Coordinates of C-alpha atoms and ligand atoms in Angstrom, one line a residue:
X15 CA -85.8 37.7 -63.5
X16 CA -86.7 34.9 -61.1
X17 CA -87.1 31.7 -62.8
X18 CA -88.4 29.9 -60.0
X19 CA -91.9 30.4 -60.9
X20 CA -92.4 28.9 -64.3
X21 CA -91.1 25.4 -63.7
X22 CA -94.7 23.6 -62.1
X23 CA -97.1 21.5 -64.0
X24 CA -98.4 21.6 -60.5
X25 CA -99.6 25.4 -60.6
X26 CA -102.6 25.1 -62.1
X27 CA -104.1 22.5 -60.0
X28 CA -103.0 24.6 -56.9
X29 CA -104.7 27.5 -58.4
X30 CA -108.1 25.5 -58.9
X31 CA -107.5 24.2 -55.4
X32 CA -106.9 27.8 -54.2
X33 CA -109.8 29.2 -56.0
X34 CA -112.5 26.5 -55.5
X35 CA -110.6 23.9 -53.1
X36 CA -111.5 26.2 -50.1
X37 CA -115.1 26.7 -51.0
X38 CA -116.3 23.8 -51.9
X39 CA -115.1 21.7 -49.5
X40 CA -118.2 21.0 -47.5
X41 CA -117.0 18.5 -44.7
X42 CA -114.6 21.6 -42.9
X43 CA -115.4 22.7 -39.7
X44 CA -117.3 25.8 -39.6
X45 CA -116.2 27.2 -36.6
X46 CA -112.7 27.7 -37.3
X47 CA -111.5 31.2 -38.3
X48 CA -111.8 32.7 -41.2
X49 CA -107.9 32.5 -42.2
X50 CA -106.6 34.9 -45.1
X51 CA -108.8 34.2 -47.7
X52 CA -107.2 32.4 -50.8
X53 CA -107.9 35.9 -53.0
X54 CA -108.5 39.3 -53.0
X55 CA -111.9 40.6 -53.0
X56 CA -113.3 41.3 -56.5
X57 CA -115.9 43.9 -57.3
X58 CA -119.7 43.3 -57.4
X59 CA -122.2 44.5 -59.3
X60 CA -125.6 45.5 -57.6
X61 CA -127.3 42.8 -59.9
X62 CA -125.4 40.0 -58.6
X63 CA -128.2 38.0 -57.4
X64 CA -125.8 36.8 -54.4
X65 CA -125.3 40.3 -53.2
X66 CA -129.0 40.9 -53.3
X67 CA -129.9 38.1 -51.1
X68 CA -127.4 39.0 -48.5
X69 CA -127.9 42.9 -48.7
X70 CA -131.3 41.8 -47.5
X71 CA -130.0 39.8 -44.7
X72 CA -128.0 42.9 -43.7
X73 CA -130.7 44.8 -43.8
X74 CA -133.0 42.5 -41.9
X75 CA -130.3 42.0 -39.3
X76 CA -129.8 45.7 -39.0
X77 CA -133.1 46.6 -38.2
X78 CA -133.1 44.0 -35.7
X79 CA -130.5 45.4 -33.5
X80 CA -131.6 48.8 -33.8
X81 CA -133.8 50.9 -31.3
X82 CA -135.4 53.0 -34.0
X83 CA -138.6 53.1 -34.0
X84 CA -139.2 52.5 -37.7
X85 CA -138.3 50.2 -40.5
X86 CA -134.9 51.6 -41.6
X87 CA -134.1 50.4 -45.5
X88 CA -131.3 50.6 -47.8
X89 CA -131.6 53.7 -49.8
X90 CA -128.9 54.2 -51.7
X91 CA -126.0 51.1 -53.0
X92 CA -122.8 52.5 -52.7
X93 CA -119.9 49.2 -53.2
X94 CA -119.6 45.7 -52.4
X95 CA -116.7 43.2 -52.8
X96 CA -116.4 39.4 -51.9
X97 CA -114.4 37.4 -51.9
X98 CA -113.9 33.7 -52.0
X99 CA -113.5 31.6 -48.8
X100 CA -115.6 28.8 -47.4
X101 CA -118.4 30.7 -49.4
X102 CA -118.4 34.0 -49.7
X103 CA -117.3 36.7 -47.5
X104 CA -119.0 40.0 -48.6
X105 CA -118.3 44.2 -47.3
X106 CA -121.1 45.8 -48.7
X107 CA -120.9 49.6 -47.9
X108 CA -124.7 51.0 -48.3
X109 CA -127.0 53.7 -47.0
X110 CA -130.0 53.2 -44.8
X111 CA -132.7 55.4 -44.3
X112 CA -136.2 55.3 -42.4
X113 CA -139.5 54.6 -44.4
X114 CA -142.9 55.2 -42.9
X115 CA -143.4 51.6 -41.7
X116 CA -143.2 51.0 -37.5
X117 CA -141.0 48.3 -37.5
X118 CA -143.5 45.9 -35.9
X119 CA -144.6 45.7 -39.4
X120 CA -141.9 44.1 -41.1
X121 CA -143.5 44.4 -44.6
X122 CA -141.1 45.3 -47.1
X123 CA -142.9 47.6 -49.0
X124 CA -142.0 50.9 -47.1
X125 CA -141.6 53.6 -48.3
X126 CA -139.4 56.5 -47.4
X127 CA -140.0 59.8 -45.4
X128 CA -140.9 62.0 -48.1
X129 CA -139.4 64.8 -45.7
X130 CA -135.1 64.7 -46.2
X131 CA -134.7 65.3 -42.7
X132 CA -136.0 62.6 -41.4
X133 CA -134.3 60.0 -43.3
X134 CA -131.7 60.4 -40.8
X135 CA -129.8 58.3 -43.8
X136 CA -126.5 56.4 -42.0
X137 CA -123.6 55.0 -44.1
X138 CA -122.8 51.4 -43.2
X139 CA -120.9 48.9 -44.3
X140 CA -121.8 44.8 -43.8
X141 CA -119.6 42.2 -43.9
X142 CA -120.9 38.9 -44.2
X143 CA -120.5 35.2 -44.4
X144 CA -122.6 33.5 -46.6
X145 CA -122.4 29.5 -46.7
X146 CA -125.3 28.9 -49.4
X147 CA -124.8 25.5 -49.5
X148 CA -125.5 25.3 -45.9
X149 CA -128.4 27.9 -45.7
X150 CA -126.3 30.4 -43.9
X151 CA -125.4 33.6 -43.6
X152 CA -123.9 35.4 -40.7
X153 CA -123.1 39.3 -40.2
X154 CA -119.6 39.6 -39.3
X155 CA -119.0 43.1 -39.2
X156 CA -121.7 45.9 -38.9
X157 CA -120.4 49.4 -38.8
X158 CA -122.8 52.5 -39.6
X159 CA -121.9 56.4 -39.8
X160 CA -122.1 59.5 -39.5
X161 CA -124.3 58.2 -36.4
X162 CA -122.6 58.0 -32.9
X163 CA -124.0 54.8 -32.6
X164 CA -121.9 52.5 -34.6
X165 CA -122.5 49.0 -33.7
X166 CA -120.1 46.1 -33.9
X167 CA -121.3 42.6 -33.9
X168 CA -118.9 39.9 -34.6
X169 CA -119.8 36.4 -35.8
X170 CA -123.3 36.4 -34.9
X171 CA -124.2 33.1 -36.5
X172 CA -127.7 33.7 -37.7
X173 CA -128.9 30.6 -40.2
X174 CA -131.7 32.4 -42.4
X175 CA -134.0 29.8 -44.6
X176 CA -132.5 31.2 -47.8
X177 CA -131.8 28.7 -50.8
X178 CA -129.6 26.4 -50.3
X179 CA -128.1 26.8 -54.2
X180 CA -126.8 30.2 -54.9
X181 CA -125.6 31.5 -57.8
X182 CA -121.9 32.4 -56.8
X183 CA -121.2 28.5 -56.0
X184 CA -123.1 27.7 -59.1
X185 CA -120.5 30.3 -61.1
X186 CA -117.9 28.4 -59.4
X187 CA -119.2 25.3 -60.0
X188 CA -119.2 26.3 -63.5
X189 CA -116.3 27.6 -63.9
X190 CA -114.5 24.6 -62.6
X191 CA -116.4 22.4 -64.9
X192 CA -115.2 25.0 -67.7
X193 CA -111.7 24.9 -66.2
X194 CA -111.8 20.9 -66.6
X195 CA -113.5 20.3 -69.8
X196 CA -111.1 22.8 -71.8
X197 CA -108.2 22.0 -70.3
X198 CA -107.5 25.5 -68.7
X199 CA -104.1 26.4 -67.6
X200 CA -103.8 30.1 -65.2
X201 CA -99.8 30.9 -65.0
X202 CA -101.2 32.1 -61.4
X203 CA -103.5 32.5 -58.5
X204 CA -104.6 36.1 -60.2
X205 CA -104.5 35.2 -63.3
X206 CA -107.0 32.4 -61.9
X207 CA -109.2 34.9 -60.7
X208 CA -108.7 37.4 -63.1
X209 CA -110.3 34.6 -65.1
X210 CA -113.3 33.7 -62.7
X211 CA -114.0 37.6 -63.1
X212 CA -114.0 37.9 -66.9
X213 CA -116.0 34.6 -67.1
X214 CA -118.5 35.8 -64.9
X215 CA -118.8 39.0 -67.1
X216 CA -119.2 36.5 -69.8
X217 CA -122.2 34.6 -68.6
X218 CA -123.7 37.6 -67.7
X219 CA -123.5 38.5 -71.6
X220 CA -124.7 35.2 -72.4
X221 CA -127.9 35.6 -70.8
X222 CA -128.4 38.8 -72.0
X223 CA -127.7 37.5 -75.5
X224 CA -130.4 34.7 -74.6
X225 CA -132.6 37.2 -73.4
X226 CA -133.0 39.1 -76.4
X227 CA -132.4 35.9 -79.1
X228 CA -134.6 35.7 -81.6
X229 CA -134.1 32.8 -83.0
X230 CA -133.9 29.7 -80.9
X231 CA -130.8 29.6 -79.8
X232 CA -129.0 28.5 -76.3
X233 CA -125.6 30.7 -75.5
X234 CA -123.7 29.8 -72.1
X235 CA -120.2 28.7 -71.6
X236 CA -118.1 28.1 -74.5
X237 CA -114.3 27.2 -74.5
X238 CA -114.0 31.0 -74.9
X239 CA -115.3 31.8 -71.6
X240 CA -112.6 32.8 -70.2
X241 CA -111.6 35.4 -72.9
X242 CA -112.3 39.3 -72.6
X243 CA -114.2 40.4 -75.7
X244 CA -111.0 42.0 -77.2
X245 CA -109.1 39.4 -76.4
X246 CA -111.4 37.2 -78.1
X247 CA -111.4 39.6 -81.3
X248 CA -108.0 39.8 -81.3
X249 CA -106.9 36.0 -81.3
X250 CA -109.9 34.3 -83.2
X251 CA -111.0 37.5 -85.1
X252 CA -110.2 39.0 -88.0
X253 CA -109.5 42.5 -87.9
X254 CA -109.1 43.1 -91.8
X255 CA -112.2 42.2 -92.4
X256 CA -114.1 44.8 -90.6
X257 CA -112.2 47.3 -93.0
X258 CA -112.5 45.5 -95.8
X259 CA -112.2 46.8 -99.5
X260 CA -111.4 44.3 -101.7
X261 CA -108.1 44.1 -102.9
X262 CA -109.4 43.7 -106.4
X263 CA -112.2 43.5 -108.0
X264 CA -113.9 40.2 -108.2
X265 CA -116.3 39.6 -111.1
X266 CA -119.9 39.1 -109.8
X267 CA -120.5 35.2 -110.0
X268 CA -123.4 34.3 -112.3
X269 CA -126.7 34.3 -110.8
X270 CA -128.1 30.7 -110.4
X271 CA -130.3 29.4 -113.5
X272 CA -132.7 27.8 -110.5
X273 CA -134.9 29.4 -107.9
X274 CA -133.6 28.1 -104.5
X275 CA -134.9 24.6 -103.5
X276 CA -135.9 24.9 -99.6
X277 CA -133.1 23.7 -98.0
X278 CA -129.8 22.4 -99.1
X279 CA -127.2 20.7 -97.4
X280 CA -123.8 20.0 -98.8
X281 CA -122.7 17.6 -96.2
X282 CA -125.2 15.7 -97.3
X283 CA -123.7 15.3 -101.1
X284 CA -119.9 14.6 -99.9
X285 CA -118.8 18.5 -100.6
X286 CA -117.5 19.2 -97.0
X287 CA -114.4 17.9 -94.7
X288 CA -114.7 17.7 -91.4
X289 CA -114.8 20.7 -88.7
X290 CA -111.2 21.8 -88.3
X291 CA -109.6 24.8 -85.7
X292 CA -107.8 27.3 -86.4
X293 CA -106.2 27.5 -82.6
X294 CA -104.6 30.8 -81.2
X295 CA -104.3 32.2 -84.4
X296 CA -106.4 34.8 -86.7
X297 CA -106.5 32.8 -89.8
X298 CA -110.2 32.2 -90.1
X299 CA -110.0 33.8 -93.6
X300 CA -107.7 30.7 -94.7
X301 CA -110.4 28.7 -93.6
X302 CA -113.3 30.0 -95.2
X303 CA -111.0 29.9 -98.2
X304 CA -110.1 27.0 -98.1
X305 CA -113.8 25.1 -97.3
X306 CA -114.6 26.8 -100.5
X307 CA -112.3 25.5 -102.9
X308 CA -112.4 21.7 -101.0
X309 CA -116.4 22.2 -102.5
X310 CA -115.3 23.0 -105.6
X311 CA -112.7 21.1 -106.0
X312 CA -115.4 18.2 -104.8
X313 CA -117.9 19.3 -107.3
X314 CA -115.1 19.9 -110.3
X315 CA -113.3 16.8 -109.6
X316 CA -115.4 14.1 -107.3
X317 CA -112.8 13.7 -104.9
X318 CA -113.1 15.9 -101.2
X319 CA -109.5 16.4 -100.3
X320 CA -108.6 18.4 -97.0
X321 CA -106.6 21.4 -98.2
X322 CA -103.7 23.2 -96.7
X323 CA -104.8 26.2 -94.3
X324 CA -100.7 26.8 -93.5
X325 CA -99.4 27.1 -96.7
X326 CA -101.9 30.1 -96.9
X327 CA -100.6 31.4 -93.2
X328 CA -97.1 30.9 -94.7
X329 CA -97.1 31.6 -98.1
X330 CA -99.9 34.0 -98.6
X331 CA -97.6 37.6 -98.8
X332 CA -101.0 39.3 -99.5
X333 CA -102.5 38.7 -96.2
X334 CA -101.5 39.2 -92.6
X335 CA -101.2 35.3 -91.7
X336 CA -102.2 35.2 -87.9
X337 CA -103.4 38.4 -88.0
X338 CA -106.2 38.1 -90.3
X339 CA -106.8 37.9 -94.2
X340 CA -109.1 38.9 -96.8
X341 CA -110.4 35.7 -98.7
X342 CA -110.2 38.0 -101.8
X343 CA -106.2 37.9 -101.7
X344 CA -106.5 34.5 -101.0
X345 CA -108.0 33.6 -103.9
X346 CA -105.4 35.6 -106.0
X347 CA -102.5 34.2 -104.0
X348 CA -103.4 30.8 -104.8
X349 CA -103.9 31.4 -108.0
X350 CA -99.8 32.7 -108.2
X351 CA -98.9 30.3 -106.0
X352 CA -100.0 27.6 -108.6
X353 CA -102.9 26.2 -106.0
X354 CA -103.2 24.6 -102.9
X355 CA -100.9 21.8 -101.0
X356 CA -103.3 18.8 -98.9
X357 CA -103.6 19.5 -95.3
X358 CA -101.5 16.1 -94.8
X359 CA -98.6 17.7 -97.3
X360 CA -98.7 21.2 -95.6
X361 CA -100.2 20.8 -92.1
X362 CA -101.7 23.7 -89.8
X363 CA -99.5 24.7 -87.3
X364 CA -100.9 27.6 -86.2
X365 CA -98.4 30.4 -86.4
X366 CA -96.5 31.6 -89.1
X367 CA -93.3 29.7 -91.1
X368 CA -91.3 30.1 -93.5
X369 CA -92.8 29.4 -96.5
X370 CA -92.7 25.7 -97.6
X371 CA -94.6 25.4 -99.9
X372 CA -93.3 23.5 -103.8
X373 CA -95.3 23.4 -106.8
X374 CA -95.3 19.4 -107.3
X375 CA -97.5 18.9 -104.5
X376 CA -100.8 20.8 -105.7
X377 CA -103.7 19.4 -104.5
X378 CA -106.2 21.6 -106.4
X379 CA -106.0 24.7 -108.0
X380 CA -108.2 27.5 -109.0
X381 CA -108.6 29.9 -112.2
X382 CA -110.5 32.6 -110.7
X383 CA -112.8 34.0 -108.3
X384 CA -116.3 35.7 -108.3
X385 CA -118.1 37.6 -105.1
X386 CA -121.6 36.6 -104.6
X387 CA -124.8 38.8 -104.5
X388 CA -125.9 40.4 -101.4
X389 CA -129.7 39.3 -101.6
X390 CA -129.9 36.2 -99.2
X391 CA -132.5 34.1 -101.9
X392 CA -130.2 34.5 -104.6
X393 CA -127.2 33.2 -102.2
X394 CA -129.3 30.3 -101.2
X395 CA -129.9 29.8 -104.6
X396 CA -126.3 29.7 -106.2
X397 CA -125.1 27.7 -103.1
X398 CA -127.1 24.8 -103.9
X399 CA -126.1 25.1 -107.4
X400 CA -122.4 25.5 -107.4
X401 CA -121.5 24.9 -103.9
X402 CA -120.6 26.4 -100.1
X403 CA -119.7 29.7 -99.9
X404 CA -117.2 31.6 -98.3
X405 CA -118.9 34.2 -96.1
X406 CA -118.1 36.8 -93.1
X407 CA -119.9 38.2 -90.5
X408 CA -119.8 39.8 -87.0
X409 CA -119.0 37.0 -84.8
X410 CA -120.1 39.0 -81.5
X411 CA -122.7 36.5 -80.5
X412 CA -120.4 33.2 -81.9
X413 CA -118.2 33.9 -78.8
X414 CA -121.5 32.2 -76.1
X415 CA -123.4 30.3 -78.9
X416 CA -123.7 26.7 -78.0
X417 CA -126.6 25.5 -79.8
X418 CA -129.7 26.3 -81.8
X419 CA -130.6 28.9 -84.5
X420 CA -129.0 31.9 -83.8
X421 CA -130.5 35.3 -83.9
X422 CA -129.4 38.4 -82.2
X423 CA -130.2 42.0 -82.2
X424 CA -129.2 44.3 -84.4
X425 CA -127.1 45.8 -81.2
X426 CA -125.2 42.8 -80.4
X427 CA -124.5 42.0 -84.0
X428 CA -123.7 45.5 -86.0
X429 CA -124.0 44.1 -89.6
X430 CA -121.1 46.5 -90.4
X431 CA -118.4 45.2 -87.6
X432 CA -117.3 42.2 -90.3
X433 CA -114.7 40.0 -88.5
X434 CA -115.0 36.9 -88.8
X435 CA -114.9 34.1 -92.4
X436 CA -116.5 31.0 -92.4
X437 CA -117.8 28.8 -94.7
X438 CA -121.6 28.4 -96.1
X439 CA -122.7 25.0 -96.3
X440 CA -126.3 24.8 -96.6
X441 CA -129.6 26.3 -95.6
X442 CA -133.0 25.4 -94.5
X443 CA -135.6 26.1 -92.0
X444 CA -135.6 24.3 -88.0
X445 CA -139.9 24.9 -86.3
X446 CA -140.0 27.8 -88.5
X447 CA -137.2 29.7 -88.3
X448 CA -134.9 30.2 -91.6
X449 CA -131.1 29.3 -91.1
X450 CA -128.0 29.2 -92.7
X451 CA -125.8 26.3 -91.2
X452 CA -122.1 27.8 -91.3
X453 CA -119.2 26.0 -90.6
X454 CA -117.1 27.0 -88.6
X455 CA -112.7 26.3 -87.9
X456 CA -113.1 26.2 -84.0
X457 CA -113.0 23.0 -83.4
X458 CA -115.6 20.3 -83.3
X459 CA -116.2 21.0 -79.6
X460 CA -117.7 24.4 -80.6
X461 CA -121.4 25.3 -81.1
X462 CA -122.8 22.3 -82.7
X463 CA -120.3 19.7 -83.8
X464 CA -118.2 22.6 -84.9
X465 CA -121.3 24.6 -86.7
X466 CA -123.2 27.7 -86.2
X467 CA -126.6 28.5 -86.8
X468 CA -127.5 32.2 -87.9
X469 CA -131.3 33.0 -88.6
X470 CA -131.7 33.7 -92.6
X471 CA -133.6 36.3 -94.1
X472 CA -132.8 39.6 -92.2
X473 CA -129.2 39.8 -93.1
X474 CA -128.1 38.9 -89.5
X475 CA -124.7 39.9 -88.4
X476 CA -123.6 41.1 -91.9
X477 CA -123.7 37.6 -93.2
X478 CA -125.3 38.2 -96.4
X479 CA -122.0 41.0 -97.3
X480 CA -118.8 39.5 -97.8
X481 CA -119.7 35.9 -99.9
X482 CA -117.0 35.2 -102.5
X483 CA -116.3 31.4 -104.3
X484 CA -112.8 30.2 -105.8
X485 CA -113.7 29.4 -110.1
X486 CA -111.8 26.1 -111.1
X487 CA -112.3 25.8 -115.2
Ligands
NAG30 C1 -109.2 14.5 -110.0 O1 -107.9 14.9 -109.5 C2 -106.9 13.9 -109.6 C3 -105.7 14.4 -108.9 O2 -105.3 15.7 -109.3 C4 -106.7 13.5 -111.0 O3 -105.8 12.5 -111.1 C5 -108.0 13.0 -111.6 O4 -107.9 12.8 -113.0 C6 -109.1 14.1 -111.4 N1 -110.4 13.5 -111.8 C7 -111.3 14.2 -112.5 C8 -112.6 13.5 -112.8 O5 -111.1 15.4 -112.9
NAG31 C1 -106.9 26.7 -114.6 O1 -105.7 26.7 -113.9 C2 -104.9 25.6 -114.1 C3 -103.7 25.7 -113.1 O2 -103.2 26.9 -113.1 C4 -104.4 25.5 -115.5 O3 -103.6 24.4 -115.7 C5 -105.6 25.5 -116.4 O4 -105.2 25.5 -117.8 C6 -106.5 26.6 -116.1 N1 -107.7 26.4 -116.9 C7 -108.2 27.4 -117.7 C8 -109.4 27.0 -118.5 O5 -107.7 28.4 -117.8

């Protein structure tokens, strides 16, 4: 195995410079030739708003050094790649076929010959140059079959008054930004833009989650930006959940002897620690788990302590550690354990130990445990009367939430697909829309100051299934 490649805190700086040095720098000179570009050329999709734009410069450029006498037009979109150099350098393979319009009249509402013989349809492929920061495109390559006529035009510079921002800088743009504010290290140049790709994908699920929001929410890049969606189910998930049976029955808790006030927040009353982050490792359950019994340990005793999430990941033989947990065993391991070490006596590492955990340190302990009813009023109401809640849900949408009150569709957020635990803290409404403010153990930098907000009242994302509180006597 060659070790020669693992040694360089350099690497990823070289990768960023490889990936986005050579595009954004905007004082090279244009003419030089286009060396090997810095990677391979990556797959479009049709929809890339950067591929539309040039296709239509192909197109327009086509048609200009034709003889035909009418407007020929893309008919069908067969493939397109680019890749990064100074700009982007795109082969776009496409058919052409005549429409009705002489091509004195330039409209672009053609349509075509109705008649499949005279379509005379060709099978070219593009390459171009596209500079958006400078307004330019310019049609390297033109090659057209099954015609005789194939045409090659090289380096035709041709500026065309298109916008000077375009969306495939922006993405690099933003995925520099991403690269720098999370601290994002690629072990390579793929790897690099293996990553660009997948956060591409990613923004293009973002929007389509802020399409179709409900609620008021904003998604975008998140530290996760970078992840595939199994990926991201796998390390921050929990896979358990979405199977879950509870180990054991839990008594029901007690309904609350109150109607729900309108909104409750137990950060304001001293019942919550701060946002903390579970890392690379699948332990959200201990989390949840723990949040809960810090409120009720709060509420019992008057005291918030921060309470061991690791001695859980180590110690909890019921549960998978860093591959996920049910909050019900956690409850019953604690209970056998004898209860729950500080954070500062049993800190998180975020993989699994041997167990360390001894019985004179108990922070807190529990007696029991009770799940909570399913009806969203009646969880409002006994969470302002005895405390936050642990709660799961489907945590599709959590992935490119970064502010606002969440709300996605049904199909993005199967209330069924349970996979992640978090904690309940409150409830109220923000210009009309019902939420449940949920905290969360990725990090303060996530969503808002470490929360989420999920619309209340339809059962969104499952949230209203899996609630389940610690009983201290
Ligand atoms: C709270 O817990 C601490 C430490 O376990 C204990 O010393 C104290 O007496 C408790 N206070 C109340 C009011 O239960
Ligand atoms: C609750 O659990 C603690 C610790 O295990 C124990 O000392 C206490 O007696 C229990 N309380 C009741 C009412 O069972």
């Amino acid at each position: 195995m060659s070790v020669g490649f693992r040694c360089c805190a350099l690497i990823p700086w070289m990768v960023l410079a490889a990936v986005l040095g050579s595009v954004l720098s905007l004082g090279e000179d244009l003419d030089r030739p286009l060396f090997g570009p810095p990677g391979s050329p990556i797959g479009v999709h049709e929809s890339d708003p950067g591929l539309k734009k040039v296709m239509l410069f192909a197109e327009e450029r086509y048609n200009r050094g034709s003889n035909a006498m009418h407007l020929r037009k893309i008919s069908r979109f067969v493939s397109a790649t680019k890749q990064l150099v100074k700009g982007i350098r795109y082969t776009i393979t496409v058919e052409l076929s005549n429409t009705l319009c002489k091509k004195s009249a330039m409209v672009r509402t053609c349509d075509f010959y109705p008649e499949t013989q005279k379509l005379k349809t060709e099978v070219c492929v593009f390459e171009v140059w596209d500079i958006p920061w400078q307004g330019t495109s310019t049609l390297l390559k033109q090659k057209c079959s099954p015609k005789a006529e194939v045409e090659e035009t090289n380096r035709v510079a041709e500026p065309t008054n298109s916008q000077p921002v375009e969306e495939s800088v922006q993405l690099l743009g933003q995925f520099k930004d991403f690269m720098v504010k999370y601290k994002k290290d690629y072990s390579s140049q793929e790897e690099a833009e293996r990553r660009l790709q997948i956060f591409q994908e990613n923004l293009k699920t973002a929007e389509k989650l802020q399409a179709l929001d409900q609620g008021s929410a904003e998604y975008g890049v998140t530290k996760f930006s970078d992840l595939t969606e199994e990926e991201f189910r796998s390390t921050y998930l929990n896979p358990l959940l979405s199977q879950w049976t509870l180990h054991r029955g839990m008594k029901p808790a007690p309904p609350a002897k109150t109607p729900a006030p309108d909104s409750w927040d137990w950060r304001d009353h001293g019942a919550v620690s701060p946002v903390k982050n579970q890392g690379m490792c699948g332990s959200c359950w201990a989390f949840s788990v723990t949040g809960n019994i810090e409120g009720q340990w709060f509420l019992k005793n008057g005291t918030l302590l921060s309470l061991s999430e690791q001695e859980l990941v180590d110690c909890d033989g019921l549960d998978q550690a860093c591959r996920g947990g049910l909050p019900s065993n956690a409850y019953e391991a604690i209970e056998k354990l004898g209860g729950l070490e500080s954070e500062t006596d049993y800190s998180y590492t975020g993989h699994k130990q041997k167990c360390d955990f001894t019985n004179r340190k108990v922070a807190a302990y529990i007696n029991s445990s009770v799940e909570l009813p399913k009806d969203e009023r009646e969880i409002a109401a006994w969470l302002a009367e005895n405390g936050p809640i642990s709660v799961a849900l489907n945590a599709f949408a959590m992935q490119f939430y970064k502010k606002g009150v969440s709300h996605p569709w049904k199909i993005f957020c199967n209330p069924w697909m349970i996979d992640h635990a978090v904690l309940l803290v409150g409830y109220g409404e923000r210009n009309g829309i019902p939420f449940w403010a949920i905290k969360n153990s990725w990090g303060e930098d996530y969503g808002e100051q470490g929360y989420y907000y999920l619309q209340r009242g339809s059962n969104a994302c499952g949230i209203n299934r899996m609630g389940s509180s610690a009983v201290i006597n």
